[in-house]
mmCIF file with all atom_site columns, C-alpha atoms in Angstrom:
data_model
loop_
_atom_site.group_PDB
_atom_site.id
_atom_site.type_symbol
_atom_site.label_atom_id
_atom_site.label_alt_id
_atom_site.label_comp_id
_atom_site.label_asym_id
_atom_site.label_entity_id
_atom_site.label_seq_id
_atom_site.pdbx_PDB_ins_code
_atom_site.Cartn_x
_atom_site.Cartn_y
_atom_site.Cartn_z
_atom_site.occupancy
_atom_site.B_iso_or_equiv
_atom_site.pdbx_formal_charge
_atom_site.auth_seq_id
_atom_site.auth_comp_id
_atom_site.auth_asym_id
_atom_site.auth_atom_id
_atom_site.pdbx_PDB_model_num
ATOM 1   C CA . UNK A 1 1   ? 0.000   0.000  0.000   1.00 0.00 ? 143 UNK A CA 1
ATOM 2   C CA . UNK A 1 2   ? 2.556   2.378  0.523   1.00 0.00 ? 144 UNK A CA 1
ATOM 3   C CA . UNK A 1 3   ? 4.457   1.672  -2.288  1.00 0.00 ? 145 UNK A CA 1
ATOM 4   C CA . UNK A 1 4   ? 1.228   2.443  -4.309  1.00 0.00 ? 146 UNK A CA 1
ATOM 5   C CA . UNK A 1 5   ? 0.799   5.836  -2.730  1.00 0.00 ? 147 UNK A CA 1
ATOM 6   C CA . UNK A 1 6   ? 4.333   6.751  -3.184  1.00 0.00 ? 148 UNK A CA 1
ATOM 7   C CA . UNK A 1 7   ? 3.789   5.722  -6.842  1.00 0.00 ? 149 UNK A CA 1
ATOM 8   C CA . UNK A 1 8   ? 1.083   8.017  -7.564  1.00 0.00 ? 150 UNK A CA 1
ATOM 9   C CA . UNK A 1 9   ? 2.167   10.789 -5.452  1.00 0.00 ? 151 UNK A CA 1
ATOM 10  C CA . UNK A 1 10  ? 5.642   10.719 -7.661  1.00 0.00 ? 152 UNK A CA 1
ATOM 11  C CA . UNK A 1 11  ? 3.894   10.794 -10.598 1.00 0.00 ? 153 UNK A CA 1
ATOM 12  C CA . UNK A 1 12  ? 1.622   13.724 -9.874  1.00 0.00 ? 154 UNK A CA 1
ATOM 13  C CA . UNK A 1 13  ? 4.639   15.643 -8.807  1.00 0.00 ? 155 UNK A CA 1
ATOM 14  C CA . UNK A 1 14  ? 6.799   14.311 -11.663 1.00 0.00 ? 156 UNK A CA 1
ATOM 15  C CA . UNK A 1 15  ? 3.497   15.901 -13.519 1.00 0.00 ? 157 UNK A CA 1
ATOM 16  C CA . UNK A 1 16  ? 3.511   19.183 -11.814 1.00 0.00 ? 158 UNK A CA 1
ATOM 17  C CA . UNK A 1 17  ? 7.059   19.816 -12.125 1.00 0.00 ? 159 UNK A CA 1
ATOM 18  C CA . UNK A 1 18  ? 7.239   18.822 -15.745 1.00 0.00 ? 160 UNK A CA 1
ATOM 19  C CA . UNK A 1 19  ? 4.227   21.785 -16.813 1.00 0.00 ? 161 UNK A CA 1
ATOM 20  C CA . UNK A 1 20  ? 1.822   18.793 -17.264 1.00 0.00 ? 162 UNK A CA 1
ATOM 21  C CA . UNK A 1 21  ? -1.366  20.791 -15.076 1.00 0.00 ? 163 UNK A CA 1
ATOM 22  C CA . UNK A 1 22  ? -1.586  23.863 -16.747 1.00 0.00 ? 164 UNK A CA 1
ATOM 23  C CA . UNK A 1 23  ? -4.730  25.825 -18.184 1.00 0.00 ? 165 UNK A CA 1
ATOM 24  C CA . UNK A 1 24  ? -5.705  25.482 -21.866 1.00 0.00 ? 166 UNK A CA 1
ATOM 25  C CA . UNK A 1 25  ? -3.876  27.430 -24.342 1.00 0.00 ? 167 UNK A CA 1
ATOM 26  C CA . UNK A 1 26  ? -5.352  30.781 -25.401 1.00 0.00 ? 168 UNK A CA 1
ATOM 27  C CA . UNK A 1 27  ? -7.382  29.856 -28.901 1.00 0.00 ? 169 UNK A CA 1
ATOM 28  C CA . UNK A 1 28  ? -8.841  32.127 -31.937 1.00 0.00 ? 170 UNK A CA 1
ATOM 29  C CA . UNK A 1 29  ? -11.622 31.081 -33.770 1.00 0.00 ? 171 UNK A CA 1
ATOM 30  C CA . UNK A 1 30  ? -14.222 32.565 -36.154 1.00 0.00 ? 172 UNK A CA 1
ATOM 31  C CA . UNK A 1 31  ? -17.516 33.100 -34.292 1.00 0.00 ? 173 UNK A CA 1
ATOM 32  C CA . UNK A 1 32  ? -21.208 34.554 -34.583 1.00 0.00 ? 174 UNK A CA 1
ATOM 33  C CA . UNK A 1 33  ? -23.866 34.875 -32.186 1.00 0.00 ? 175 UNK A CA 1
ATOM 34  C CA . UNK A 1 34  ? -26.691 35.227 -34.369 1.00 0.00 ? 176 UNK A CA 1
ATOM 35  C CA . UNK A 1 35  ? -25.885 32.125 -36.702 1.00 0.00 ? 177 UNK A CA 1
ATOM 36  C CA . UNK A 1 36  ? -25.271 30.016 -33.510 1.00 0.00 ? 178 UNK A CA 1
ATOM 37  C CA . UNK A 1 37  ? -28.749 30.690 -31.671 1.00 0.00 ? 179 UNK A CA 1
ATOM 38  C CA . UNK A 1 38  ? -30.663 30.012 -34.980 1.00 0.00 ? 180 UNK A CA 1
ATOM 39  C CA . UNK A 1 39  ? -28.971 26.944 -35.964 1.00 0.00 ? 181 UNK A CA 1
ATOM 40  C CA . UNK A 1 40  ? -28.269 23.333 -34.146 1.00 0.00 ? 182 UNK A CA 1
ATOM 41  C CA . UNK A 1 41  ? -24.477 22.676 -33.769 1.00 0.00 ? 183 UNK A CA 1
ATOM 42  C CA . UNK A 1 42  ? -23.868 20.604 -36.420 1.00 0.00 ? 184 UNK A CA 1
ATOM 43  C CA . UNK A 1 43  ? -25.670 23.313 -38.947 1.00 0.00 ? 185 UNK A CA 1
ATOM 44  C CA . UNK A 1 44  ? -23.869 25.548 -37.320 1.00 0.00 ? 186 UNK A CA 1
ATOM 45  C CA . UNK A 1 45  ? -20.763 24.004 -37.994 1.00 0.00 ? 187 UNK A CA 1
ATOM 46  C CA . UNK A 1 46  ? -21.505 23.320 -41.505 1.00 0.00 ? 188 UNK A CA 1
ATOM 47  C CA . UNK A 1 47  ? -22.341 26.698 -42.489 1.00 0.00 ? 189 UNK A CA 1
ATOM 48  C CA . UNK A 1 48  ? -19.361 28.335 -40.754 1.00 0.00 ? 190 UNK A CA 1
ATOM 49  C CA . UNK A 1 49  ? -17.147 25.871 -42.635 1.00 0.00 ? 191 UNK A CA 1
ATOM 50  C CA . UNK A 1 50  ? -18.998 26.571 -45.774 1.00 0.00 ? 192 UNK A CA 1
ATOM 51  C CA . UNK A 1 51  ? -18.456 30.364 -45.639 1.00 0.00 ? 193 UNK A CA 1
ATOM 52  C CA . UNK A 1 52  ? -14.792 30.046 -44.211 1.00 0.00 ? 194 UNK A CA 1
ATOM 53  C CA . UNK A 1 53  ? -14.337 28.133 -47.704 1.00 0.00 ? 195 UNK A CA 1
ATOM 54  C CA . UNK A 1 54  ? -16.166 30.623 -49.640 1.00 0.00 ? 196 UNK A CA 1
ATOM 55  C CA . UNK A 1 55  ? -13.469 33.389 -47.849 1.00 0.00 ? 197 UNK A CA 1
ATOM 56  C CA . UNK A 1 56  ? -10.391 31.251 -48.720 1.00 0.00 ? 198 UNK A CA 1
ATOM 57  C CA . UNK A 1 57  ? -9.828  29.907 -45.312 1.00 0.00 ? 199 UNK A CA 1
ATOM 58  C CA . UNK A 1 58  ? -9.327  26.319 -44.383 1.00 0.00 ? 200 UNK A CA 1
ATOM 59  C CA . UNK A 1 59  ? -11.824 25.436 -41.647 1.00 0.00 ? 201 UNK A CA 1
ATOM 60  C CA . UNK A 1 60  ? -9.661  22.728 -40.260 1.00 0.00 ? 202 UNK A CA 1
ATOM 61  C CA . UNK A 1 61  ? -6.557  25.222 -39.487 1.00 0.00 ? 203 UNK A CA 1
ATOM 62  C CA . UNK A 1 62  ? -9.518  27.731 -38.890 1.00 0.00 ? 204 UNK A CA 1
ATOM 63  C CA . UNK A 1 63  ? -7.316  30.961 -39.355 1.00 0.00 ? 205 UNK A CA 1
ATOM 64  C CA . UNK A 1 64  ? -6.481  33.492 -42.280 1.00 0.00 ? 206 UNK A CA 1
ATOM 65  C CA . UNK A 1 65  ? -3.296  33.846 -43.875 1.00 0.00 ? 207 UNK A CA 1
ATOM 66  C CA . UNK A 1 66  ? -4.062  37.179 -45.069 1.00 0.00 ? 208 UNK A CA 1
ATOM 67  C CA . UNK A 1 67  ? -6.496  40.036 -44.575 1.00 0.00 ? 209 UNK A CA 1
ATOM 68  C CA . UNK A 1 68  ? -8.395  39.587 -47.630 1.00 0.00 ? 210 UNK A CA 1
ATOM 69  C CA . UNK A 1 69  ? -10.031 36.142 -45.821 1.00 0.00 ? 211 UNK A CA 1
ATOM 70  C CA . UNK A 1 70  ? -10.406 38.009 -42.707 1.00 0.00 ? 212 UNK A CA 1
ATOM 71  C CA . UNK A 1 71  ? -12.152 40.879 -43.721 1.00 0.00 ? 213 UNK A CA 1
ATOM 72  C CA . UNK A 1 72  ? -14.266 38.575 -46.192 1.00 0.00 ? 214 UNK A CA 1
ATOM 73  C CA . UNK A 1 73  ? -15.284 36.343 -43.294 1.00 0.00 ? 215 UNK A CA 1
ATOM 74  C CA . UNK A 1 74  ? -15.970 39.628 -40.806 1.00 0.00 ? 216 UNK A CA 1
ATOM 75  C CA . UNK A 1 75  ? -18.497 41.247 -44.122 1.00 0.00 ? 217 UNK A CA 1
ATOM 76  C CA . UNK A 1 76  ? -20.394 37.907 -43.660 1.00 0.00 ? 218 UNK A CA 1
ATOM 77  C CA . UNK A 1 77  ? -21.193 38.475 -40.140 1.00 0.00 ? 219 UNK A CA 1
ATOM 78  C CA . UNK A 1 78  ? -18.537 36.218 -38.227 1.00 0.00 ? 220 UNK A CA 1
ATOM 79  C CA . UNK A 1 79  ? -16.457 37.784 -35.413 1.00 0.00 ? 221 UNK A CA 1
ATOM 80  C CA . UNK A 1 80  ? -12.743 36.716 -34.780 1.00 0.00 ? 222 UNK A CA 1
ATOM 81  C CA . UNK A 1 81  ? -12.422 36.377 -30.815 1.00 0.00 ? 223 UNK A CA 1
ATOM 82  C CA . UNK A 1 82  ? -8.956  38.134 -30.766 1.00 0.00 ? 224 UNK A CA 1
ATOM 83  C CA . UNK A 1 83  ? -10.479 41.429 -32.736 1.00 0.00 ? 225 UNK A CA 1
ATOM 84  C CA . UNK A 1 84  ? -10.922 42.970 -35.818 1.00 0.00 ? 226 UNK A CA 1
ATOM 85  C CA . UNK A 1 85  ? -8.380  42.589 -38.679 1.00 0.00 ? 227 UNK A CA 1
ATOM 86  C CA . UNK A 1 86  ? -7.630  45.998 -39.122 1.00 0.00 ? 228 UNK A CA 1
ATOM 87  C CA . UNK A 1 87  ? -7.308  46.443 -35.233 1.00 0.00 ? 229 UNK A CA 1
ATOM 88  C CA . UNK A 1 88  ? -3.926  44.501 -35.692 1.00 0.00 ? 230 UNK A CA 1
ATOM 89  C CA . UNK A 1 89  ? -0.640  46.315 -35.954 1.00 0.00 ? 231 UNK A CA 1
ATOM 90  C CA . UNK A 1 90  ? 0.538   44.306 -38.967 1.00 0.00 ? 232 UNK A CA 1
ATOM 91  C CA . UNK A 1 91  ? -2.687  45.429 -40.860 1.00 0.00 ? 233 UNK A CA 1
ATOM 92  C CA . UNK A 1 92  ? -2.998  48.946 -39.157 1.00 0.00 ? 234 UNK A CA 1
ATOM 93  C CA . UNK A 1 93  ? -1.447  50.741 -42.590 1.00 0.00 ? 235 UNK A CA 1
ATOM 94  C CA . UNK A 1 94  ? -2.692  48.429 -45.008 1.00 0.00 ? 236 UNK A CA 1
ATOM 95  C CA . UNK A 1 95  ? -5.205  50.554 -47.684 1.00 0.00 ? 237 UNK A CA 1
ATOM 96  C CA . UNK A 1 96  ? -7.916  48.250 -47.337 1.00 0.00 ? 238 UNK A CA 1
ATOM 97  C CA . UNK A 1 97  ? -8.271  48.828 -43.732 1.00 0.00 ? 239 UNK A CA 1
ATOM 98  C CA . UNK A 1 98  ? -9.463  52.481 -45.029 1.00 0.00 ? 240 UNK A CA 1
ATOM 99  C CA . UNK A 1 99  ? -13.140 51.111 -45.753 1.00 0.00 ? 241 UNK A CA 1
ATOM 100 C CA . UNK A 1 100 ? -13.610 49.498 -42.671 1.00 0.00 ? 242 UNK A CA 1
ATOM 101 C CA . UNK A 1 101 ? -12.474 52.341 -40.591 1.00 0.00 ? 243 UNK A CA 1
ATOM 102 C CA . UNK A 1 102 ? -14.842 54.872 -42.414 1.00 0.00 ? 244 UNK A CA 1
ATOM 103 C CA . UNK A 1 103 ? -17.334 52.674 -41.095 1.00 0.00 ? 245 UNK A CA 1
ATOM 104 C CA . UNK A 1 104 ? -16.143 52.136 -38.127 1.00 0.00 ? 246 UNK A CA 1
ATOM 105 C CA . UNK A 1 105 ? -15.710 55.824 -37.607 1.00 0.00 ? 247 UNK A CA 1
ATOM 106 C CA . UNK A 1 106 ? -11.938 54.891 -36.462 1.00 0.00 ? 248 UNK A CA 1
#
């Protein structure tokens, strides 16, 4: 018995010491309240991977490589949960961020 308990107390230290308990990583993803509480999940799903597709994005890495997708995917409705494109420094100067702040009044 105590060779048990020493066992799994080593381990969870081992664990602990080793970064193993740690909170989930900090994720992005393409989201939209008003598709969400109209739909079921799995239409849901389907339509968000539809229109990522129509933007140019691959719904499986779920990002955008440029800000053509992004802005293509936030003119459909769908909110990225770490901001708007043109809120990011690498886009700040970029001349098609000059629409959206007109209408953003930015």
């Amino acid at each position: 018995m105590k060779n048990i308990i020493l066992l799994i107390s080593l381990s969870v230290l081992t664990a602990c010491s080793m970064r193993g308990f740690e909170p989930p990583r900090n994720t992005s993803y393409w989201t939209s309240d008003k598709y969400y509480k109209s739909m079921d999940f799995v239409d849901y799903i389907n339509f968000q991977n539809k229109e990522m597709r129509e933007c140019g994005i691959d719904p499986f890495m779920g990002y955008h490589k440029n800000l053509k997708e992004g802005l293509c995917m936030e003119k459909k409705g769908w909110v990225y949960t770490q901001g708007p494109m043109c809120e990011y420094e690498y886009y700040k100067d970029d001349p098609a961020c000059d629409d959206w702040k007109k209408a953003h009044k930015q």
